[in-house]
């Protein structure tokens, strides 16, 4: 383009951007006028869009354009590559005195004197510390505050096939968390814990098998059987990565309690078993067809039956590991507290537990509830504006992690002692991580 007039009556310097390894070339024209204009021509724009456009303009106050002089110069980038550049000065000063020119022009647009930097603040100060307890402070939190909940039915996909075949990605994750927090808390349970039955062996030798013909609920929860290999596998993971476990006692038949999971769990896991859930989302039992018209008082009564059964079982030495009420949100915790649940069962409760779904997407699967769309839900996520405008490359996973941290820390200062992120299987969209294969 050398020697060709690119724009009529244009005074300035030309700069061509592009590399030999790229096919994208852009020309910038810098005008020595007032306003100062930088024009742009992109050779890759299609059709009519390929034209000059204003890239940037700058108004220079108190400057007379006629006082400027401009000179286009060339410099060598490589031995054979010349790059266009330019020098700018005032006519009353020669171009080589560019430093002096820049110093003098400062007076044209800034009449304030140079600021003198203040002295740095003192590096010593006094802070009055409070000797007593501070009101409103939460309980002391541990490094294991964050943990995971794994649906019982997918343990062989996440933890391992058996005690001799552990999933290395899961072990690596647990080891990293242990290194940072000291230990990890993991729950094995969920809807599938309600029908889980411990057996001596399975026909094909697997540690866990599902009864696909026995599905009889809206959530398609599979009845399952498992062997002691599941609990032995958990013990092996604990020995390697210091994982502490929550499990759940099946609650689908409260007249014939299946307490083997508690018996074997305490025997194999020892101190690594820190909780046994009594029931999973009992406020959804009616909706899911497990019980007709279950009330908070009904659940409290059945929980009392579980305590009686455990007290009568000599193979369960620790009677104080129970966790309840494990609500999903249909009942409020107050509905349960008013039955005397927390006070009457205080000696048997290791913790009070609830489960929380901020929203649901049931409409997409079952046609019930409220339809959800991405544009509707995205503004509720933490860092939405950053993700959309400032850092468009920010991943959904990272944004979801920030949301999880923000929500969990709200629970921390409200005196929750543990927060578990649930892994529900490949068909669930809220998993914190996916299975390893």
GROMACS .gro file of C-alpha atoms in nm:
model
  437
    1UNK     CA    1   0.000   0.000   0.000
    2UNK     CA    2   0.306   0.226   0.001
    3UNK     CA    3   0.255   0.533  -0.217
    4UNK     CA    4  -0.123   0.499  -0.231
    5UNK     CA    5  -0.345   0.769  -0.086
    6UNK     CA    6  -0.558   0.577   0.168
    7UNK     CA    7  -0.785   0.862   0.273
    8UNK     CA    8  -0.825   1.206   0.115
    9UNK     CA    9  -0.688   1.510   0.300
   10UNK     CA   10  -0.563   1.288   0.583
   11UNK     CA   11  -0.255   1.393   0.774
   12UNK     CA   12  -0.110   1.126   0.998
   13UNK     CA   13   0.073   0.797   1.021
   14UNK     CA   14  -0.020   0.454   0.895
   15UNK     CA   15   0.021   0.133   1.092
   16UNK     CA   16  -0.044  -0.213   0.949
   17UNK     CA   17  -0.107  -0.494   1.199
   18UNK     CA   18  -0.076  -0.858   1.107
   19UNK     CA   19   0.165  -1.148   1.111
   20UNK     CA   20   0.283  -1.390   0.849
   21UNK     CA   21   0.124  -1.679   1.039
   22UNK     CA   22  -0.214  -1.508   1.045
   23UNK     CA   23  -0.456  -1.405   0.773
   24UNK     CA   24  -0.606  -1.114   0.967
   25UNK     CA   25  -0.480  -0.768   0.863
   26UNK     CA   26  -0.595  -0.435   1.006
   27UNK     CA   27  -0.478  -0.085   0.910
   28UNK     CA   28  -0.485   0.201   1.162
   29UNK     CA   29  -0.451   0.567   1.058
   30UNK     CA   30  -0.353   0.818   1.324
   31UNK     CA   31  -0.460   1.174   1.248
   32UNK     CA   32  -0.274   1.473   1.383
   33UNK     CA   33  -0.581   1.687   1.415
   34UNK     CA   34  -0.804   1.813   1.686
   35UNK     CA   35  -0.998   1.601   1.773
   36UNK     CA   36  -0.727   1.341   1.735
   37UNK     CA   37  -0.873   1.056   1.531
   38UNK     CA   38  -0.761   0.698   1.485
   39UNK     CA   39  -0.936   0.531   1.193
   40UNK     CA   40  -0.951   0.157   1.138
   41UNK     CA   41  -0.984  -0.057   0.826
   42UNK     CA   42  -1.030  -0.433   0.871
   43UNK     CA   43  -0.958  -0.632   0.555
   44UNK     CA   44  -1.142  -0.935   0.690
   45UNK     CA   45  -1.480  -0.762   0.723
   46UNK     CA   46  -1.733  -0.899   0.470
   47UNK     CA   47  -1.885  -0.702   0.183
   48UNK     CA   48  -2.017  -0.354   0.265
   49UNK     CA   49  -1.879  -0.371   0.620
   50UNK     CA   50  -1.528  -0.338   0.474
   51UNK     CA   51  -1.487   0.037   0.516
   52UNK     CA   52  -1.309   0.295   0.726
   53UNK     CA   53  -1.447   0.342   1.077
   54UNK     CA   54  -1.357   0.563   1.369
   55UNK     CA   55  -1.155   0.350   1.609
   56UNK     CA   56  -1.089   0.621   1.867
   57UNK     CA   57  -1.110   1.001   1.888
   58UNK     CA   58  -0.952   1.231   2.146
   59UNK     CA   59  -1.026   1.600   2.201
   60UNK     CA   60  -0.713   1.795   2.292
   61UNK     CA   61  -0.810   2.112   2.476
   62UNK     CA   62  -0.606   2.433   2.452
   63UNK     CA   63  -0.397   2.295   2.171
   64UNK     CA   64  -0.379   2.452   1.826
   65UNK     CA   65  -0.357   2.186   1.553
   66UNK     CA   66  -0.139   2.410   1.334
   67UNK     CA   67   0.136   2.398   1.597
   68UNK     CA   68   0.182   2.022   1.545
   69UNK     CA   69   0.421   1.858   1.308
   70UNK     CA   70   0.419   1.491   1.223
   71UNK     CA   71   0.675   1.266   1.064
   72UNK     CA   72   0.633   0.906   0.959
   73UNK     CA   73   0.940   0.697   1.028
   74UNK     CA   74   1.037   0.336   0.975
   75UNK     CA   75   1.208   0.096   1.211
   76UNK     CA   76   1.345  -0.252   1.161
   77UNK     CA   77   1.166  -0.528   1.352
   78UNK     CA   78   1.370  -0.801   1.187
   79UNK     CA   79   1.659  -0.766   0.944
   80UNK     CA   80   1.414  -0.769   0.654
   81UNK     CA   81   1.094  -0.637   0.815
   82UNK     CA   82   1.023  -0.264   0.832
   83UNK     CA   83   0.751  -0.138   1.068
   84UNK     CA   84   0.579   0.198   1.034
   85UNK     CA   85   0.589   0.440   1.328
   86UNK     CA   86   0.559   0.813   1.376
   87UNK     CA   87   0.697   1.104   1.573
   88UNK     CA   88   0.499   1.404   1.689
   89UNK     CA   89   0.625   1.747   1.795
   90UNK     CA   90   0.555   2.118   1.815
   91UNK     CA   91   0.670   2.337   1.527
   92UNK     CA   92   0.865   2.562   1.757
   93UNK     CA   93   1.070   2.259   1.870
   94UNK     CA   94   1.268   2.023   1.648
   95UNK     CA   95   1.150   1.665   1.634
   96UNK     CA   96   1.455   1.516   1.807
   97UNK     CA   97   1.360   1.708   2.123
   98UNK     CA   98   1.058   1.486   2.179
   99UNK     CA   99   1.123   1.454   2.552
  100UNK     CA  100   1.129   1.830   2.596
  101UNK     CA  101   0.822   1.861   2.377
  102UNK     CA  102   0.629   1.618   2.594
  103UNK     CA  103   0.732   1.804   2.906
  104UNK     CA  104   0.622   2.138   2.765
  105UNK     CA  105   0.287   2.022   2.631
  106UNK     CA  106   0.192   1.904   2.980
  107UNK     CA  107   0.132   2.268   3.071
  108UNK     CA  108  -0.130   2.302   2.803
  109UNK     CA  109  -0.377   2.061   2.957
  110UNK     CA  110  -0.272   2.048   3.322
  111UNK     CA  111  -0.210   2.374   3.506
  112UNK     CA  112  -0.194   2.205   3.845
  113UNK     CA  113   0.152   2.172   4.000
  114UNK     CA  114   0.306   1.830   4.035
  115UNK     CA  115   0.174   1.650   4.340
  116UNK     CA  116   0.418   1.561   4.611
  117UNK     CA  117   0.375   1.207   4.732
  118UNK     CA  118   0.269   1.197   5.098
  119UNK     CA  119   0.479   1.018   5.353
  120UNK     CA  120   0.379   0.653   5.401
  121UNK     CA  121   0.166   0.576   5.706
  122UNK     CA  122   0.321   0.446   6.021
  123UNK     CA  123   0.401   0.077   6.024
  124UNK     CA  124   0.301   0.042   6.389
  125UNK     CA  125  -0.045   0.083   6.538
  126UNK     CA  126  -0.251  -0.020   6.836
  127UNK     CA  127  -0.557  -0.246   6.818
  128UNK     CA  128  -0.777  -0.309   7.120
  129UNK     CA  129  -0.874  -0.676   7.127
  130UNK     CA  130  -1.188  -0.799   7.298
  131UNK     CA  131  -1.105  -1.042   7.576
  132UNK     CA  132  -1.447  -1.206   7.597
  133UNK     CA  133  -1.673  -1.376   7.346
  134UNK     CA  134  -1.804  -1.167   7.058
  135UNK     CA  135  -2.181  -1.175   7.023
  136UNK     CA  136  -2.326  -1.307   6.699
  137UNK     CA  137  -2.023  -1.516   6.602
  138UNK     CA  138  -2.093  -1.861   6.460
  139UNK     CA  139  -1.967  -2.186   6.603
  140UNK     CA  140  -1.606  -2.271   6.525
  141UNK     CA  141  -1.590  -2.430   6.181
  142UNK     CA  142  -1.353  -2.708   6.075
  143UNK     CA  143  -1.158  -2.762   5.757
  144UNK     CA  144  -1.395  -3.045   5.671
  145UNK     CA  145  -1.694  -2.810   5.655
  146UNK     CA  146  -1.736  -2.878   5.281
  147UNK     CA  147  -1.805  -3.237   5.183
  148UNK     CA  148  -1.999  -3.450   4.938
  149UNK     CA  149  -2.312  -3.660   4.935
  150UNK     CA  150  -2.315  -3.959   4.700
  151UNK     CA  151  -2.632  -4.136   4.599
  152UNK     CA  152  -2.614  -4.493   4.730
  153UNK     CA  153  -2.704  -4.632   4.388
  154UNK     CA  154  -2.396  -4.478   4.219
  155UNK     CA  155  -2.132  -4.570   4.477
  156UNK     CA  156  -1.976  -4.827   4.244
  157UNK     CA  157  -1.949  -4.559   3.975
  158UNK     CA  158  -1.786  -4.299   4.201
  159UNK     CA  159  -1.603  -4.475   4.486
  160UNK     CA  160  -1.499  -4.798   4.318
  161UNK     CA  161  -1.624  -5.139   4.214
  162UNK     CA  162  -1.519  -5.306   4.539
  163UNK     CA  163  -1.254  -5.288   4.810
  164UNK     CA  164  -0.988  -5.404   4.563
  165UNK     CA  165  -1.083  -5.164   4.283
  166UNK     CA  166  -1.100  -4.803   4.402
  167UNK     CA  167  -1.155  -4.516   4.160
  168UNK     CA  168  -0.828  -4.323   4.148
  169UNK     CA  169  -0.986  -3.987   4.046
  170UNK     CA  170  -1.204  -3.997   4.357
  171UNK     CA  171  -0.905  -4.087   4.574
  172UNK     CA  172  -0.706  -3.798   4.426
  173UNK     CA  173  -0.988  -3.554   4.499
  174UNK     CA  174  -1.022  -3.676   4.857
  175UNK     CA  175  -0.645  -3.662   4.908
  176UNK     CA  176  -0.632  -3.302   4.784
  177UNK     CA  177  -0.914  -3.203   5.016
  178UNK     CA  178  -0.756  -3.383   5.310
  179UNK     CA  179  -0.428  -3.201   5.248
  180UNK     CA  180  -0.608  -2.868   5.270
  181UNK     CA  181  -0.877  -2.938   5.530
  182UNK     CA  182  -0.741  -3.224   5.736
  183UNK     CA  183  -1.026  -3.464   5.660
  184UNK     CA  184  -1.331  -3.504   5.436
  185UNK     CA  185  -1.692  -3.586   5.517
  186UNK     CA  186  -1.892  -3.790   5.268
  187UNK     CA  187  -2.247  -3.915   5.287
  188UNK     CA  188  -2.358  -4.233   5.111
  189UNK     CA  189  -2.735  -4.230   5.093
  190UNK     CA  190  -3.022  -4.048   4.926
  191UNK     CA  191  -3.346  -4.192   4.792
  192UNK     CA  192  -3.179  -4.525   4.718
  193UNK     CA  193  -3.085  -4.574   5.084
  194UNK     CA  194  -3.454  -4.620   5.167
  195UNK     CA  195  -3.473  -4.955   4.988
  196UNK     CA  196  -3.111  -5.071   5.026
  197UNK     CA  197  -3.079  -5.424   5.161
  198UNK     CA  198  -2.754  -5.584   5.278
  199UNK     CA  199  -2.710  -5.937   5.141
  200UNK     CA  200  -2.438  -6.199   5.174
  201UNK     CA  201  -2.370  -6.204   4.799
  202UNK     CA  202  -2.521  -6.119   4.460
  203UNK     CA  203  -2.574  -6.361   4.170
  204UNK     CA  204  -2.301  -6.207   3.954
  205UNK     CA  205  -2.064  -6.124   4.239
  206UNK     CA  206  -2.105  -5.746   4.215
  207UNK     CA  207  -2.092  -5.535   4.530
  208UNK     CA  208  -2.420  -5.363   4.436
  209UNK     CA  209  -2.712  -5.453   4.213
  210UNK     CA  210  -3.025  -5.262   4.115
  211UNK     CA  211  -3.375  -5.393   4.060
  212UNK     CA  212  -3.479  -5.214   3.740
  213UNK     CA  213  -3.815  -5.390   3.741
  214UNK     CA  214  -3.899  -5.262   4.088
  215UNK     CA  215  -3.927  -4.890   4.005
  216UNK     CA  216  -4.253  -4.759   4.148
  217UNK     CA  217  -4.207  -4.388   4.221
  218UNK     CA  218  -4.190  -4.057   4.029
  219UNK     CA  219  -3.815  -4.016   4.081
  220UNK     CA  220  -3.742  -4.359   3.925
  221UNK     CA  221  -3.549  -4.464   4.235
  222UNK     CA  222  -3.420  -4.817   4.200
  223UNK     CA  223  -3.447  -5.073   4.482
  224UNK     CA  224  -3.102  -5.217   4.537
  225UNK     CA  225  -2.909  -5.484   4.724
  226UNK     CA  226  -2.547  -5.457   4.833
  227UNK     CA  227  -2.282  -5.663   5.003
  228UNK     CA  228  -2.033  -5.580   5.276
  229UNK     CA  229  -1.784  -5.497   4.997
  230UNK     CA  230  -1.944  -5.152   4.977
  231UNK     CA  231  -1.868  -5.075   5.341
  232UNK     CA  232  -1.527  -5.242   5.321
  233UNK     CA  233  -1.450  -5.020   5.021
  234UNK     CA  234  -1.543  -4.714   5.227
  235UNK     CA  235  -1.308  -4.831   5.503
  236UNK     CA  236  -1.022  -4.865   5.253
  237UNK     CA  237  -1.085  -4.511   5.129
  238UNK     CA  238  -1.081  -4.383   5.488
  239UNK     CA  239  -0.749  -4.552   5.555
  240UNK     CA  240  -0.597  -4.380   5.251
  241UNK     CA  241  -0.758  -4.035   5.261
  242UNK     CA  242  -0.909  -3.979   5.609
  243UNK     CA  243  -1.271  -3.971   5.490
  244UNK     CA  244  -1.548  -3.978   5.751
  245UNK     CA  245  -1.884  -4.120   5.649
  246UNK     CA  246  -2.256  -4.065   5.691
  247UNK     CA  247  -2.489  -4.351   5.600
  248UNK     CA  248  -2.864  -4.408   5.627
  249UNK     CA  249  -3.094  -4.668   5.779
  250UNK     CA  250  -3.365  -4.786   5.533
  251UNK     CA  251  -3.697  -4.629   5.625
  252UNK     CA  252  -3.934  -4.798   5.382
  253UNK     CA  253  -4.048  -5.065   5.630
  254UNK     CA  254  -4.060  -4.932   5.985
  255UNK     CA  255  -4.224  -5.249   6.116
  256UNK     CA  256  -3.930  -5.466   6.011
  257UNK     CA  257  -3.617  -5.260   6.052
  258UNK     CA  258  -3.311  -5.358   5.847
  259UNK     CA  259  -3.033  -5.250   6.080
  260UNK     CA  260  -2.752  -5.448   5.919
  261UNK     CA  261  -2.615  -5.133   5.757
  262UNK     CA  262  -2.567  -4.983   6.104
  263UNK     CA  263  -2.426  -5.304   6.250
  264UNK     CA  264  -2.171  -5.365   5.975
  265UNK     CA  265  -2.102  -4.993   5.935
  266UNK     CA  266  -2.001  -4.951   6.298
  267UNK     CA  267  -1.799  -5.274   6.292
  268UNK     CA  268  -1.602  -5.197   5.973
  269UNK     CA  269  -1.578  -4.819   5.979
  270UNK     CA  270  -1.537  -4.766   6.352
  271UNK     CA  271  -1.483  -4.398   6.431
  272UNK     CA  272  -1.500  -4.314   6.061
  273UNK     CA  273  -1.879  -4.362   6.078
  274UNK     CA  274  -2.004  -4.032   6.223
  275UNK     CA  275  -2.375  -4.038   6.139
  276UNK     CA  276  -2.675  -4.251   6.043
  277UNK     CA  277  -2.967  -4.082   5.875
  278UNK     CA  278  -3.311  -4.189   5.985
  279UNK     CA  279  -3.520  -4.138   5.674
  280UNK     CA  280  -3.450  -3.937   5.361
  281UNK     CA  281  -3.684  -3.649   5.274
  282UNK     CA  282  -3.980  -3.780   5.478
  283UNK     CA  283  -4.183  -3.474   5.379
  284UNK     CA  284  -4.186  -3.614   5.022
  285UNK     CA  285  -4.298  -3.966   5.119
  286UNK     CA  286  -4.660  -3.896   5.027
  287UNK     CA  287  -4.577  -3.725   4.697
  288UNK     CA  288  -4.347  -4.012   4.597
  289UNK     CA  289  -4.596  -4.280   4.695
  290UNK     CA  290  -4.399  -4.419   4.992
  291UNK     CA  291  -4.661  -4.336   5.259
  292UNK     CA  292  -5.018  -4.210   5.251
  293UNK     CA  293  -5.059  -3.871   5.418
  294UNK     CA  294  -4.743  -3.862   5.631
  295UNK     CA  295  -4.737  -3.584   5.890
  296UNK     CA  296  -4.447  -3.444   6.097
  297UNK     CA  297  -4.587  -3.629   6.398
  298UNK     CA  298  -4.596  -3.956   6.200
  299UNK     CA  299  -4.230  -3.917   6.114
  300UNK     CA  300  -4.140  -3.839   6.474
  301UNK     CA  301  -4.322  -4.152   6.591
  302UNK     CA  302  -4.141  -4.372   6.336
  303UNK     CA  303  -3.808  -4.219   6.432
  304UNK     CA  304  -3.884  -4.319   6.789
  305UNK     CA  305  -3.943  -4.676   6.673
  306UNK     CA  306  -3.601  -4.673   6.507
  307UNK     CA  307  -3.439  -4.562   6.833
  308UNK     CA  308  -3.615  -4.843   7.020
  309UNK     CA  309  -3.492  -5.099   6.766
  310UNK     CA  310  -3.133  -4.973   6.782
  311UNK     CA  311  -3.136  -4.970   7.162
  312UNK     CA  312  -3.240  -5.335   7.154
  313UNK     CA  313  -2.964  -5.434   6.908
  314UNK     CA  314  -2.643  -5.533   7.087
  315UNK     CA  315  -2.455  -5.526   6.755
  316UNK     CA  316  -2.493  -5.147   6.741
  317UNK     CA  317  -2.269  -5.016   7.021
  318UNK     CA  318  -2.309  -4.646   6.940
  319UNK     CA  319  -2.671  -4.544   6.986
  320UNK     CA  320  -2.613  -4.171   6.941
  321UNK     CA  321  -2.525  -4.146   6.570
  322UNK     CA  322  -2.872  -4.072   6.431
  323UNK     CA  323  -2.942  -3.772   6.207
  324UNK     CA  324  -3.284  -3.627   6.130
  325UNK     CA  325  -3.524  -3.496   6.013
  326UNK     CA  326  -3.352  -3.470   5.669
  327UNK     CA  327  -3.631  -3.261   5.518
  328UNK     CA  328  -3.653  -3.163   5.151
  329UNK     CA  329  -3.847  -2.841   5.211
  330UNK     CA  330  -4.214  -2.940   5.197
  331UNK     CA  331  -4.224  -2.916   5.576
  332UNK     CA  332  -4.048  -2.641   5.762
  333UNK     CA  333  -3.807  -2.734   6.041
  334UNK     CA  334  -4.048  -2.565   6.281
  335UNK     CA  335  -4.312  -2.823   6.189
  336UNK     CA  336  -4.076  -3.090   6.323
  337UNK     CA  337  -3.951  -2.897   6.626
  338UNK     CA  338  -4.309  -2.849   6.743
  339UNK     CA  339  -4.344  -3.228   6.777
  340UNK     CA  340  -4.061  -3.234   7.032
  341UNK     CA  341  -3.831  -3.419   6.791
  342UNK     CA  342  -3.507  -3.241   6.884
  343UNK     CA  343  -3.562  -3.238   7.260
  344UNK     CA  344  -3.712  -3.585   7.302
  345UNK     CA  345  -3.440  -3.755   7.094
  346UNK     CA  346  -3.149  -3.538   7.206
  347UNK     CA  347  -2.953  -3.832   7.353
  348UNK     CA  348  -2.966  -4.025   7.024
  349UNK     CA  349  -2.903  -3.745   6.775
  350UNK     CA  350  -2.556  -3.675   6.640
  351UNK     CA  351  -2.686  -3.384   6.432
  352UNK     CA  352  -2.995  -3.224   6.284
  353UNK     CA  353  -3.001  -3.247   5.905
  354UNK     CA  354  -3.193  -3.083   5.622
  355UNK     CA  355  -3.166  -3.104   5.245
  356UNK     CA  356  -3.211  -2.807   5.018
  357UNK     CA  357  -3.299  -2.758   4.652
  358UNK     CA  358  -3.302  -2.382   4.580
  359UNK     CA  359  -3.509  -2.450   4.266
  360UNK     CA  360  -3.614  -2.749   4.062
  361UNK     CA  361  -3.645  -2.831   3.695
  362UNK     CA  362  -3.924  -3.087   3.732
  363UNK     CA  363  -4.126  -2.925   3.454
  364UNK     CA  364  -3.876  -3.035   3.189
  365UNK     CA  365  -3.902  -3.399   3.297
  366UNK     CA  366  -4.252  -3.443   3.437
  367UNK     CA  367  -4.449  -3.140   3.317
  368UNK     CA  368  -4.521  -3.025   3.673
  369UNK     CA  369  -4.411  -2.716   3.860
  370UNK     CA  370  -4.270  -2.401   3.705
  371UNK     CA  371  -4.095  -2.399   3.367
  372UNK     CA  372  -3.734  -2.281   3.396
  373UNK     CA  373  -3.526  -2.115   3.126
  374UNK     CA  374  -3.159  -2.030   3.117
  375UNK     CA  375  -3.201  -1.652   3.069
  376UNK     CA  376  -3.443  -1.648   3.361
  377UNK     CA  377  -3.218  -1.839   3.601
  378UNK     CA  378  -2.875  -1.705   3.505
  379UNK     CA  379  -2.916  -1.358   3.664
  380UNK     CA  380  -2.958  -1.524   4.003
  381UNK     CA  381  -2.609  -1.674   3.986
  382UNK     CA  382  -2.319  -1.512   4.166
  383UNK     CA  383  -2.077  -1.319   3.937
  384UNK     CA  384  -2.333  -1.307   3.656
  385UNK     CA  385  -2.225  -0.959   3.548
  386UNK     CA  386  -1.858  -1.053   3.562
  387UNK     CA  387  -1.926  -1.366   3.363
  388UNK     CA  388  -2.121  -1.183   3.093
  389UNK     CA  389  -1.927  -0.858   3.051
  390UNK     CA  390  -1.590  -0.843   3.220
  391UNK     CA  391  -1.469  -1.202   3.185
  392UNK     CA  392  -1.679  -1.376   2.917
  393UNK     CA  393  -1.447  -1.680   2.932
  394UNK     CA  394  -1.551  -1.754   3.292
  395UNK     CA  395  -1.682  -2.110   3.292
  396UNK     CA  396  -2.023  -2.217   3.418
  397UNK     CA  397  -1.851  -2.461   3.654
  398UNK     CA  398  -1.646  -2.185   3.811
  399UNK     CA  399  -1.951  -1.964   3.850
  400UNK     CA  400  -2.144  -2.252   4.006
  401UNK     CA  401  -1.855  -2.313   4.245
  402UNK     CA  402  -1.861  -1.949   4.354
  403UNK     CA  403  -2.236  -1.973   4.405
  404UNK     CA  404  -2.186  -2.287   4.615
  405UNK     CA  405  -1.919  -2.124   4.830
  406UNK     CA  406  -2.133  -1.816   4.884
  407UNK     CA  407  -2.440  -2.020   4.981
  408UNK     CA  408  -2.242  -2.257   5.203
  409UNK     CA  409  -2.072  -1.975   5.392
  410UNK     CA  410  -2.414  -1.826   5.464
  411UNK     CA  411  -2.496  -2.160   5.626
  412UNK     CA  412  -2.163  -2.154   5.813
  413UNK     CA  413  -2.232  -1.826   5.988
  414UNK     CA  414  -2.583  -1.956   6.066
  415UNK     CA  415  -2.420  -2.238   6.270
  416UNK     CA  416  -2.449  -2.524   6.023
  417UNK     CA  417  -2.148  -2.748   6.087
  418UNK     CA  418  -2.131  -2.936   5.755
  419UNK     CA  419  -2.242  -2.875   5.396
  420UNK     CA  420  -2.247  -3.165   5.149
  421UNK     CA  421  -2.278  -3.127   4.770
  422UNK     CA  422  -2.480  -3.414   4.624
  423UNK     CA  423  -2.371  -3.646   4.341
  424UNK     CA  424  -2.683  -3.805   4.196
  425UNK     CA  425  -2.565  -3.990   3.887
  426UNK     CA  426  -2.529  -3.922   3.516
  427UNK     CA  427  -2.892  -3.817   3.469
  428UNK     CA  428  -2.868  -3.540   3.730
  429UNK     CA  429  -2.764  -3.192   3.618
  430UNK     CA  430  -2.648  -3.049   3.953
  431UNK     CA  431  -2.356  -3.288   4.015
  432UNK     CA  432  -2.044  -3.119   4.160
  433UNK     CA  433  -1.838  -3.366   3.959
  434UNK     CA  434  -1.907  -3.655   3.723
  435UNK     CA  435  -1.811  -4.016   3.759
  436UNK     CA  436  -1.466  -4.118   3.647
  437UNK     CA  437  -1.570  -4.324   3.342
   0.00000   0.00000   0.00000
